[in-house]
Tab-separated table of C-alpha atoms in Angstrom:
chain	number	residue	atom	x	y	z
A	1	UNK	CA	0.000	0.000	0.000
A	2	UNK	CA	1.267	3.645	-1.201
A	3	UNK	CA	2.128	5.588	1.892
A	4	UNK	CA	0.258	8.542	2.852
A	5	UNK	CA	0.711	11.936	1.268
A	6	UNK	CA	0.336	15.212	2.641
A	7	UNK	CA	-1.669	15.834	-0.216
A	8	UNK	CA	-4.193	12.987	0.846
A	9	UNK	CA	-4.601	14.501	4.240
A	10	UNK	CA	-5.599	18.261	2.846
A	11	UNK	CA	-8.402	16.386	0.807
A	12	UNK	CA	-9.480	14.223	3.441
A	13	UNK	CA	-9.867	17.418	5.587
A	14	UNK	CA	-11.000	19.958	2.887
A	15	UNK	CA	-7.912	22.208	3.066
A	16	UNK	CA	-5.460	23.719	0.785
A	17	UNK	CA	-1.982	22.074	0.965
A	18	UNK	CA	-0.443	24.855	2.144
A	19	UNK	CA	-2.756	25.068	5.831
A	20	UNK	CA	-1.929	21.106	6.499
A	21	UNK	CA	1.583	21.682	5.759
A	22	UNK	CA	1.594	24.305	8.624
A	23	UNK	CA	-0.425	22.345	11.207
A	24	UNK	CA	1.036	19.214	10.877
A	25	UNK	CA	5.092	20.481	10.619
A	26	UNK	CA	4.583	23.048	13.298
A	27	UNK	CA	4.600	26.338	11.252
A	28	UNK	CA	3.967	29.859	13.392
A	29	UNK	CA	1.549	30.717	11.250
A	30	UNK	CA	-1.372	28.199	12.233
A	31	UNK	CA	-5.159	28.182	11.207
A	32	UNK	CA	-8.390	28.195	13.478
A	33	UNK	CA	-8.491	25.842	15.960
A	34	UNK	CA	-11.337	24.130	13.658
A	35	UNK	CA	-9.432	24.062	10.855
A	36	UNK	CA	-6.386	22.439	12.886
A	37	UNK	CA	-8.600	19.545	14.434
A	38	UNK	CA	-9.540	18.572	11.043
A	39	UNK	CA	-6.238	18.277	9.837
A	40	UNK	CA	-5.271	16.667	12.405
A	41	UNK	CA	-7.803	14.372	12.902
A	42	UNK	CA	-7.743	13.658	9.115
A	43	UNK	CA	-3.650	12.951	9.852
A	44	UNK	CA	-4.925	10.071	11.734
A	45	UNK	CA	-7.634	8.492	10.189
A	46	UNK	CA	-5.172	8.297	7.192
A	47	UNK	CA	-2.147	7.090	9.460
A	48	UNK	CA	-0.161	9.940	8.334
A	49	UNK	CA	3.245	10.166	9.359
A	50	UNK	CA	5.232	13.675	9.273
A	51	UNK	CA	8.243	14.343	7.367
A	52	UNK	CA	10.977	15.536	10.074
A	53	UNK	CA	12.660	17.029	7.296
A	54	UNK	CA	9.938	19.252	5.954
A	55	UNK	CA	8.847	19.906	10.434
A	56	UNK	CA	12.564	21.281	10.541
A	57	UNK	CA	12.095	23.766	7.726
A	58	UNK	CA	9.014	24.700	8.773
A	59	UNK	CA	10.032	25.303	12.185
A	60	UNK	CA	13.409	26.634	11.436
A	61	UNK	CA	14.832	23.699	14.337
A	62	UNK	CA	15.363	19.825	13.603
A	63	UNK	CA	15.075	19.806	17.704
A	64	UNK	CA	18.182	17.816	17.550
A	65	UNK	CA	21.230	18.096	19.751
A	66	UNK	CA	24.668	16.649	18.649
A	67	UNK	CA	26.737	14.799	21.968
A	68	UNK	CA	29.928	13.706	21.272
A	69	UNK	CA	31.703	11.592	24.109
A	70	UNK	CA	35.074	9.903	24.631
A	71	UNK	CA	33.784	6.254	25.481
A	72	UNK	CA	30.313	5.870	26.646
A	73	UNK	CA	30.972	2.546	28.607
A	74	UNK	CA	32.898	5.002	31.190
A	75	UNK	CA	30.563	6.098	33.876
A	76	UNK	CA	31.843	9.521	33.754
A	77	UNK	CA	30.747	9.928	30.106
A	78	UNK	CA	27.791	7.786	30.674
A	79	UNK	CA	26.524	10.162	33.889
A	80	UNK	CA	27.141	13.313	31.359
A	81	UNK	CA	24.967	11.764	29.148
A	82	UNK	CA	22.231	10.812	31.805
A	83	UNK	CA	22.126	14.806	32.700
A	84	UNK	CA	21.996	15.757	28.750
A	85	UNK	CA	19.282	13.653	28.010
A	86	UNK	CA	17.454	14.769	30.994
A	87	UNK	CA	17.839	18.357	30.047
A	88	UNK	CA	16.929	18.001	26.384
A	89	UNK	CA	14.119	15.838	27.334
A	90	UNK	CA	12.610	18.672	29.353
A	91	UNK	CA	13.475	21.200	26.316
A	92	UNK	CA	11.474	18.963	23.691
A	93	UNK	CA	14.880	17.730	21.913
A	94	UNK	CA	16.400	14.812	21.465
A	95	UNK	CA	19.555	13.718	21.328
A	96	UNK	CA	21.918	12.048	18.642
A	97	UNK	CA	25.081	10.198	20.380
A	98	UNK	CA	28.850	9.678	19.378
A	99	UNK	CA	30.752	7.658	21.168
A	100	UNK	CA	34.811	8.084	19.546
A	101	UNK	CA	36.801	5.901	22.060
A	102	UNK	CA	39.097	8.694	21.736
A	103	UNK	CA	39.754	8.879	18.175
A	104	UNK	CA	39.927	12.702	17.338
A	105	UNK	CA	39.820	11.050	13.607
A	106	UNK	CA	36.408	9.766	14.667
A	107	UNK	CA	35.229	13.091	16.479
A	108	UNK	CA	35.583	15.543	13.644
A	109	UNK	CA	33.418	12.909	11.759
A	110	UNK	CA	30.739	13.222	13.652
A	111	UNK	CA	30.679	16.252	14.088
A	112	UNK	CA	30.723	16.763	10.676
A	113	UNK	CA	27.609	14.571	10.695
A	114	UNK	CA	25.517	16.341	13.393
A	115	UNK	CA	26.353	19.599	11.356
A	116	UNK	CA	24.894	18.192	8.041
A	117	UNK	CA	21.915	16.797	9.890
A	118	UNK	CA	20.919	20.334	11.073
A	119	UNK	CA	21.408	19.693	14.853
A	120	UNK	CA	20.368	22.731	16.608
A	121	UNK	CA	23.373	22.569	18.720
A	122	UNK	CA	27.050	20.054	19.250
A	123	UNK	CA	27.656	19.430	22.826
A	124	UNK	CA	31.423	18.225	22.862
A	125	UNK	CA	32.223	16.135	26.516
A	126	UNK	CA	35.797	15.101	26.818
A	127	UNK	CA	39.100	16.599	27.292
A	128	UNK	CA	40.932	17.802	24.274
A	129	UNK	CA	44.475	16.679	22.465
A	130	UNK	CA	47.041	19.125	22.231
A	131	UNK	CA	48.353	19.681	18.647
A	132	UNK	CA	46.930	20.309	14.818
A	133	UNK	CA	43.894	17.816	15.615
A	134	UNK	CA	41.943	20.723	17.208
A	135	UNK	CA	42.773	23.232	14.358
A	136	UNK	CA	40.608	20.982	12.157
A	137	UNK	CA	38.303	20.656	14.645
A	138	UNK	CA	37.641	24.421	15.126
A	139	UNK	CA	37.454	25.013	11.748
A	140	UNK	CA	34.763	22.620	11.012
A	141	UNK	CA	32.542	24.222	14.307
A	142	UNK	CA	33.408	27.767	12.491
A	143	UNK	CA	31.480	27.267	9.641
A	144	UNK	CA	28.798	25.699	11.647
A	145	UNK	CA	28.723	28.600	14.203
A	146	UNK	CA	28.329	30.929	10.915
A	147	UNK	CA	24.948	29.202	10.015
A	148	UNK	CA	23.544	29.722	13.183
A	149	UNK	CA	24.605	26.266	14.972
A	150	UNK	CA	25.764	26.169	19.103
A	151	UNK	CA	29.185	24.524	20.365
A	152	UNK	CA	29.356	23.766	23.876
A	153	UNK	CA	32.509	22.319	25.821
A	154	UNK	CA	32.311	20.065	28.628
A	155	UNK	CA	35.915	20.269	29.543
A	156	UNK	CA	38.414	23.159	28.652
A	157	UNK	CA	37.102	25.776	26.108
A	158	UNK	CA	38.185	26.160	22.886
A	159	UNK	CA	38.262	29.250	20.890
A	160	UNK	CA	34.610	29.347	20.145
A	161	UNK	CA	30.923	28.763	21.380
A	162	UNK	CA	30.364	27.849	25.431
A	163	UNK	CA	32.420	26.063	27.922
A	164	UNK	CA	31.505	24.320	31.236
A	165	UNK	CA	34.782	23.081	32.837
A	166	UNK	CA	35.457	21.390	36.004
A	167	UNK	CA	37.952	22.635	37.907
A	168	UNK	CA	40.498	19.877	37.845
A	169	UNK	CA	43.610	21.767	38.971
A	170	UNK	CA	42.560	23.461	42.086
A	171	UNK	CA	39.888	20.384	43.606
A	172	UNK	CA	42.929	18.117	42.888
A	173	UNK	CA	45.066	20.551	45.324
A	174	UNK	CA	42.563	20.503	47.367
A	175	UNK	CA	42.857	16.475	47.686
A	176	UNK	CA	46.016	16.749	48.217
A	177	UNK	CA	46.188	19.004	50.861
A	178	UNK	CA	42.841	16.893	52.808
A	179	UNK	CA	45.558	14.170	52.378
A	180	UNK	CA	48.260	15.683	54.275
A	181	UNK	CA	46.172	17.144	57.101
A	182	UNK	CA	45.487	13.224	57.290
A	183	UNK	CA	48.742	12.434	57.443
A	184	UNK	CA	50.272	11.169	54.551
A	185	UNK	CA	53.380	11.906	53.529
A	186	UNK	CA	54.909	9.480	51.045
A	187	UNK	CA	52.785	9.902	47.548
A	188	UNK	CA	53.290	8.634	44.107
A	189	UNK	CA	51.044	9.420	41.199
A	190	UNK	CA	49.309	7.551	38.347
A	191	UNK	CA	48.761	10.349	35.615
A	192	UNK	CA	46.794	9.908	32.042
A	193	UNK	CA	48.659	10.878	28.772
A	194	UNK	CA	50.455	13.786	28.314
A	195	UNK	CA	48.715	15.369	25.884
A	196	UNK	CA	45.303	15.273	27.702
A	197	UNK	CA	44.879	18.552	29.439
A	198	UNK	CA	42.170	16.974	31.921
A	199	UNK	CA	45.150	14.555	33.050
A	200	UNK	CA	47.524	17.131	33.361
A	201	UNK	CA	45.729	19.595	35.248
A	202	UNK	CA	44.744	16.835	37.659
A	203	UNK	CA	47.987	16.034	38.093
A	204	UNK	CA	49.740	19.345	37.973
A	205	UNK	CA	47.405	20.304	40.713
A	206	UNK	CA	48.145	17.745	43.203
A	207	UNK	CA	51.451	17.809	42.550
A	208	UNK	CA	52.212	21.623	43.032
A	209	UNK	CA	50.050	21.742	46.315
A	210	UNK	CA	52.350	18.914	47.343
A	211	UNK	CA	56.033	21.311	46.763
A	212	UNK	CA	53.979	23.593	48.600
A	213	UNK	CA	54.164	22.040	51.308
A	214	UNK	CA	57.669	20.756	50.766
A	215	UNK	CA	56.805	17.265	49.264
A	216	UNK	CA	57.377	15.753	46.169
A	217	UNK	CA	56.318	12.426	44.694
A	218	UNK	CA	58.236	9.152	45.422
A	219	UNK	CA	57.338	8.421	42.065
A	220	UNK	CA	54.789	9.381	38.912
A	221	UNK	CA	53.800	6.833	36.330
A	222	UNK	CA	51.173	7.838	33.328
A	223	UNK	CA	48.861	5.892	32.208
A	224	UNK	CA	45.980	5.372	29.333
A	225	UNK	CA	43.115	6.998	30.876
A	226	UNK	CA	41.186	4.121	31.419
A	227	UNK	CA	40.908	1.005	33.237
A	228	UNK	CA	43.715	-0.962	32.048
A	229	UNK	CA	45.691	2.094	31.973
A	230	UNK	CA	45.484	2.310	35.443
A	231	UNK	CA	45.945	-1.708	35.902
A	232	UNK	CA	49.007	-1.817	34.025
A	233	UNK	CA	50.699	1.681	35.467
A	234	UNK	CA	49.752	0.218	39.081
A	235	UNK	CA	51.755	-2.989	38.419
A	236	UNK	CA	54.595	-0.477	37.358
A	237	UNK	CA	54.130	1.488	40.458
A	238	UNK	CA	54.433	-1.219	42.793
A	239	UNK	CA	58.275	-2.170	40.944
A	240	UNK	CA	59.648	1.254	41.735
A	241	UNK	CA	58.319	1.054	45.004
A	242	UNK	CA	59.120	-2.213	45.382
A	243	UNK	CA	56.018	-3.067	47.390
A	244	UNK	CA	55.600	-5.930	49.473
A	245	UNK	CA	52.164	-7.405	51.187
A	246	UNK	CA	52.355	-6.748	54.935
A	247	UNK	CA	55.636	-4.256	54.981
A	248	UNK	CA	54.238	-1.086	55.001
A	249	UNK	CA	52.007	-0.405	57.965
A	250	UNK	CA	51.709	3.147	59.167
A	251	UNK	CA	53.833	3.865	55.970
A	252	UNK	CA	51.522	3.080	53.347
A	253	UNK	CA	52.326	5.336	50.215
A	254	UNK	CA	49.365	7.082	49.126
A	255	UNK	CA	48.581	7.036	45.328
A	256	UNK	CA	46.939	9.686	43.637
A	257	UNK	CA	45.419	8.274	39.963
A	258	UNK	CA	43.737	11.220	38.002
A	259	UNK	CA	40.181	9.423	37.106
A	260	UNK	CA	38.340	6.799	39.760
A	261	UNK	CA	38.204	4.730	36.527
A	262	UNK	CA	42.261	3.965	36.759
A	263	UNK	CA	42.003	3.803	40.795
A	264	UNK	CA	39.771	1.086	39.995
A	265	UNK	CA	41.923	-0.509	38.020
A	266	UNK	CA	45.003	0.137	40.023
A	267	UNK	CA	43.731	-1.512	43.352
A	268	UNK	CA	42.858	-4.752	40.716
A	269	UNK	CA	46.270	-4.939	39.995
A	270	UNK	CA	47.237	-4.579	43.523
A	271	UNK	CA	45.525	-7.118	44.749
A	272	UNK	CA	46.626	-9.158	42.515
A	273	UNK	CA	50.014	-9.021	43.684
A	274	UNK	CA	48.859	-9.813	47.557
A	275	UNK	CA	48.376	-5.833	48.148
A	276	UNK	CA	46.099	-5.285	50.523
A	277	UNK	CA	44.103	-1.265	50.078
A	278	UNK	CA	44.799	0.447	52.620
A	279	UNK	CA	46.918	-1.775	54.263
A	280	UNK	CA	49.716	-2.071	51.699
A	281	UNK	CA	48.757	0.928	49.551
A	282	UNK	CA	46.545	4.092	49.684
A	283	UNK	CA	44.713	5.251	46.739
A	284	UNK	CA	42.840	8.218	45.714
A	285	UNK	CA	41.313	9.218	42.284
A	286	UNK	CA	39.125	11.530	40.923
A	287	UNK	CA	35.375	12.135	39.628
A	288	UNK	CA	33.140	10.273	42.304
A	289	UNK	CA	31.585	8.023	39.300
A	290	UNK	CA	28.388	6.282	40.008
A	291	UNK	CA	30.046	2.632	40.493
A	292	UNK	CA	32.030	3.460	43.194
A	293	UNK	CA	28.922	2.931	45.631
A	294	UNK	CA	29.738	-0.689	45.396
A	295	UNK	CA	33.250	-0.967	45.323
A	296	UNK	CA	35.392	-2.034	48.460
A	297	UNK	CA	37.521	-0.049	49.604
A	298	UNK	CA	35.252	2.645	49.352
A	299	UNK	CA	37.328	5.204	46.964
A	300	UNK	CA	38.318	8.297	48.582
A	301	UNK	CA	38.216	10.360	45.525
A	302	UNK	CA	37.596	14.400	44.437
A	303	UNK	CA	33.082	14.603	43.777
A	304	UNK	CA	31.923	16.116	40.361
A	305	UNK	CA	28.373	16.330	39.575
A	306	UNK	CA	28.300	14.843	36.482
A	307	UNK	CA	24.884	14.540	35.273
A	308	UNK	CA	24.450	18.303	36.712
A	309	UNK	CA	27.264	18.855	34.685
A	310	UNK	CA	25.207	17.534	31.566
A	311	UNK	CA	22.835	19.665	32.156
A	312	UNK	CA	24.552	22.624	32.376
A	313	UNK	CA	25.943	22.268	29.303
A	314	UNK	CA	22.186	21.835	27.372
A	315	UNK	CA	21.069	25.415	29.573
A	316	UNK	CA	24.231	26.638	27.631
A	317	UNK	CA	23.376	25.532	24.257
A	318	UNK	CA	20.247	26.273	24.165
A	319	UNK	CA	20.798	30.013	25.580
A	320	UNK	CA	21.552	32.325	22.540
A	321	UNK	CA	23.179	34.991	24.814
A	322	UNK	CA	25.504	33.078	26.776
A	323	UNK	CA	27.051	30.805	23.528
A	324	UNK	CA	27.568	34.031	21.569
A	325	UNK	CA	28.780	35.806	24.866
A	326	UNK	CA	31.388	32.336	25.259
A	327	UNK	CA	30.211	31.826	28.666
A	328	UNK	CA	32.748	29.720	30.326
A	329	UNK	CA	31.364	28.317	33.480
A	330	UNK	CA	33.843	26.580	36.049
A	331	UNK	CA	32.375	23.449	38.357
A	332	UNK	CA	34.072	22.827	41.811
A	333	UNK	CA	34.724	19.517	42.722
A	334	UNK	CA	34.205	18.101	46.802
A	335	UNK	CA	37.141	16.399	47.917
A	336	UNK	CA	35.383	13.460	49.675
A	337	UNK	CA	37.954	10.872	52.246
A	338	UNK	CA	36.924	7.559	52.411
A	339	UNK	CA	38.318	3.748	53.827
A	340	UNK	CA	40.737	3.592	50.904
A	341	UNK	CA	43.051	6.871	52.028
A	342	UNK	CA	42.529	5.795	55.606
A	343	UNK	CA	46.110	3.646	56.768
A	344	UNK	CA	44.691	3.652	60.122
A	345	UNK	CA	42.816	0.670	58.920
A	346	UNK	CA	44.273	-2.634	58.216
């Protein structure tokens, strides 16, 4: 059976093409309220369904909002995309996902693809790569930006658009100095990639709060940002420290990783080498990710409020003032002490 036309529904209701084009793809200019049931209710006798394409024109808005995201099986990209979701829920949009594992190949692509598919607005969650990558990047969200579209940053701002950014550097002091009025005073560090400014500034900030106080590392190792990156830099760790199960007592090293996700995966690879958390080994990470609710040791970690963070950044895009202004809004973090920091327990 031919699908329905458009046409079929102006006969059907006794209208010109032109009135059941606007009442059915959400023109401004809409007919009597008569005239609009009967379109309407001749839509769905017939079991006409709408063109998006032609709704977009008509409304000047595919209602369509572009998220681009580092890895979504990560719960801190996953609770980002719980809070944009929410927030274009309540805005009547919808969302279109991409998910790059951290190809910046892969991100420019789809990009590229939310721009030709209209989307009223590209939310981009993840910390950036240093080097030419975001030169392309920029230039494809220029042209976009010149037809109207809305960039927004979770993460450091770029030279365009809106930014929310949490404020890695100074909450990861701020761990660092909870951990010394604790106590500690031996600390080595588990850092991400060097080119990843979210890595760096986590580090770089517990680090430098440390010389202020006169300490420095025992020893750094970096990581992929992930869970085996932390698994395999913890093994690493534990070599240069030369770790052993039961030796360290009161003297437990405390280990700073930049993301809870590589904690997680560092106390894994301690315990499988007999190391006990906090026994053998301190840890601390950062982001406060859902998961940890049901891990033991409970993670002492830096708190971000993820899926408020989400929705910040949909209030942003949506906001024609603040993404032409380039509103760049900063999110603290709560530095939150929990069993695993805590080598008063065995």
């Amino acid at each position: 059976m031919a699908a329905v036309r458009l046409q079929d529904v102006a006969v059907r209701a006794g209208v010109s093409l032109a009135t059941a084009s606007r009442v059915l793809n959400g023109s401004s200019r809409v007919p009597g309220e008569g005239v609009a049931d009967r379109v309407r209710a001749a839509a769905a006798d017939l079991g006409y369904v709408a063109n998006a394409q032609a709704q977009a024109l008509a409304r000047a808005s595919t209602g369509l909002i572009g998220l681009v995201v580092h890895d979504i099986a990560d719960p801190y990209f996953s609770s980002i995309v719980q809070g944009v979701q929410a927030a274009a829920r309540r805005a009547g949009k919808l969302v279109l996902l991409a998910s790059t594992q951290r190809d910046f190949d892969i991100e420019r692509e789809s990009v590229s693809t939310f721009i030709s598919h209209r989307a009223d607005a590209i939310i981009l969650a993840g910390s950036r790569q240093s080097g030419d990558l975001d030169r392309d990047l920029e230039k494809e969200c220029a042209r976009y930006l010149e037809n109207n579209g809305k960039v927004v940053v979770i993460g450091q701002p770029l030279s365009f658009g809106a930014a929310v950014e949490p404020e890695n550097h100074a909450a990861s002091a701020q761990l660092a100095r909870a951990l010394l009025e604790r106590g500690h005073r031996d600390f080595a560090v588990i850092g991400g990639p060097g080119h990843i400014r979210t890595a760096v500034d986590r580090r770089n900030g517990f680090v430098e709060a440390l010389a202020c106080r006169g300490v420095t590392p025992l020893v750094e190792i970096a990581g992929d940002f992930s869970r085996d990156g932390g698994f395999s830099a913890a093994r690493r760790l534990a070599a240069a420290l030369e770790l052993r199960p039961g030796q360290a007592g009161a003297a437990a090293p405390c280990v700073f990783a930049v993301s809870d996700v590589m904690a997680i995966g560092a106390i894994a690879a301690w315990r499988e080498l007999g190391l006990s958390v906090p026994g053998d080994v301190c840890v601390a990470g950062f982001d406060d990710i859902p998961t940890l609710r049901d891990h033991v040791p409970a993670l002492s970690t830096v708190a971000l409020s993820l899926v408020e963070i989400g929705e910040r950044a949909v209030a942003l895009a949506l906001d024609e003032s603040a993404t032409a202004a380039r509103v760049h809004e900063f999110v603290p973090g709560t530095v939150v002490l929990r069993a695993s920091s805590d080598f008063s327990r065995p």
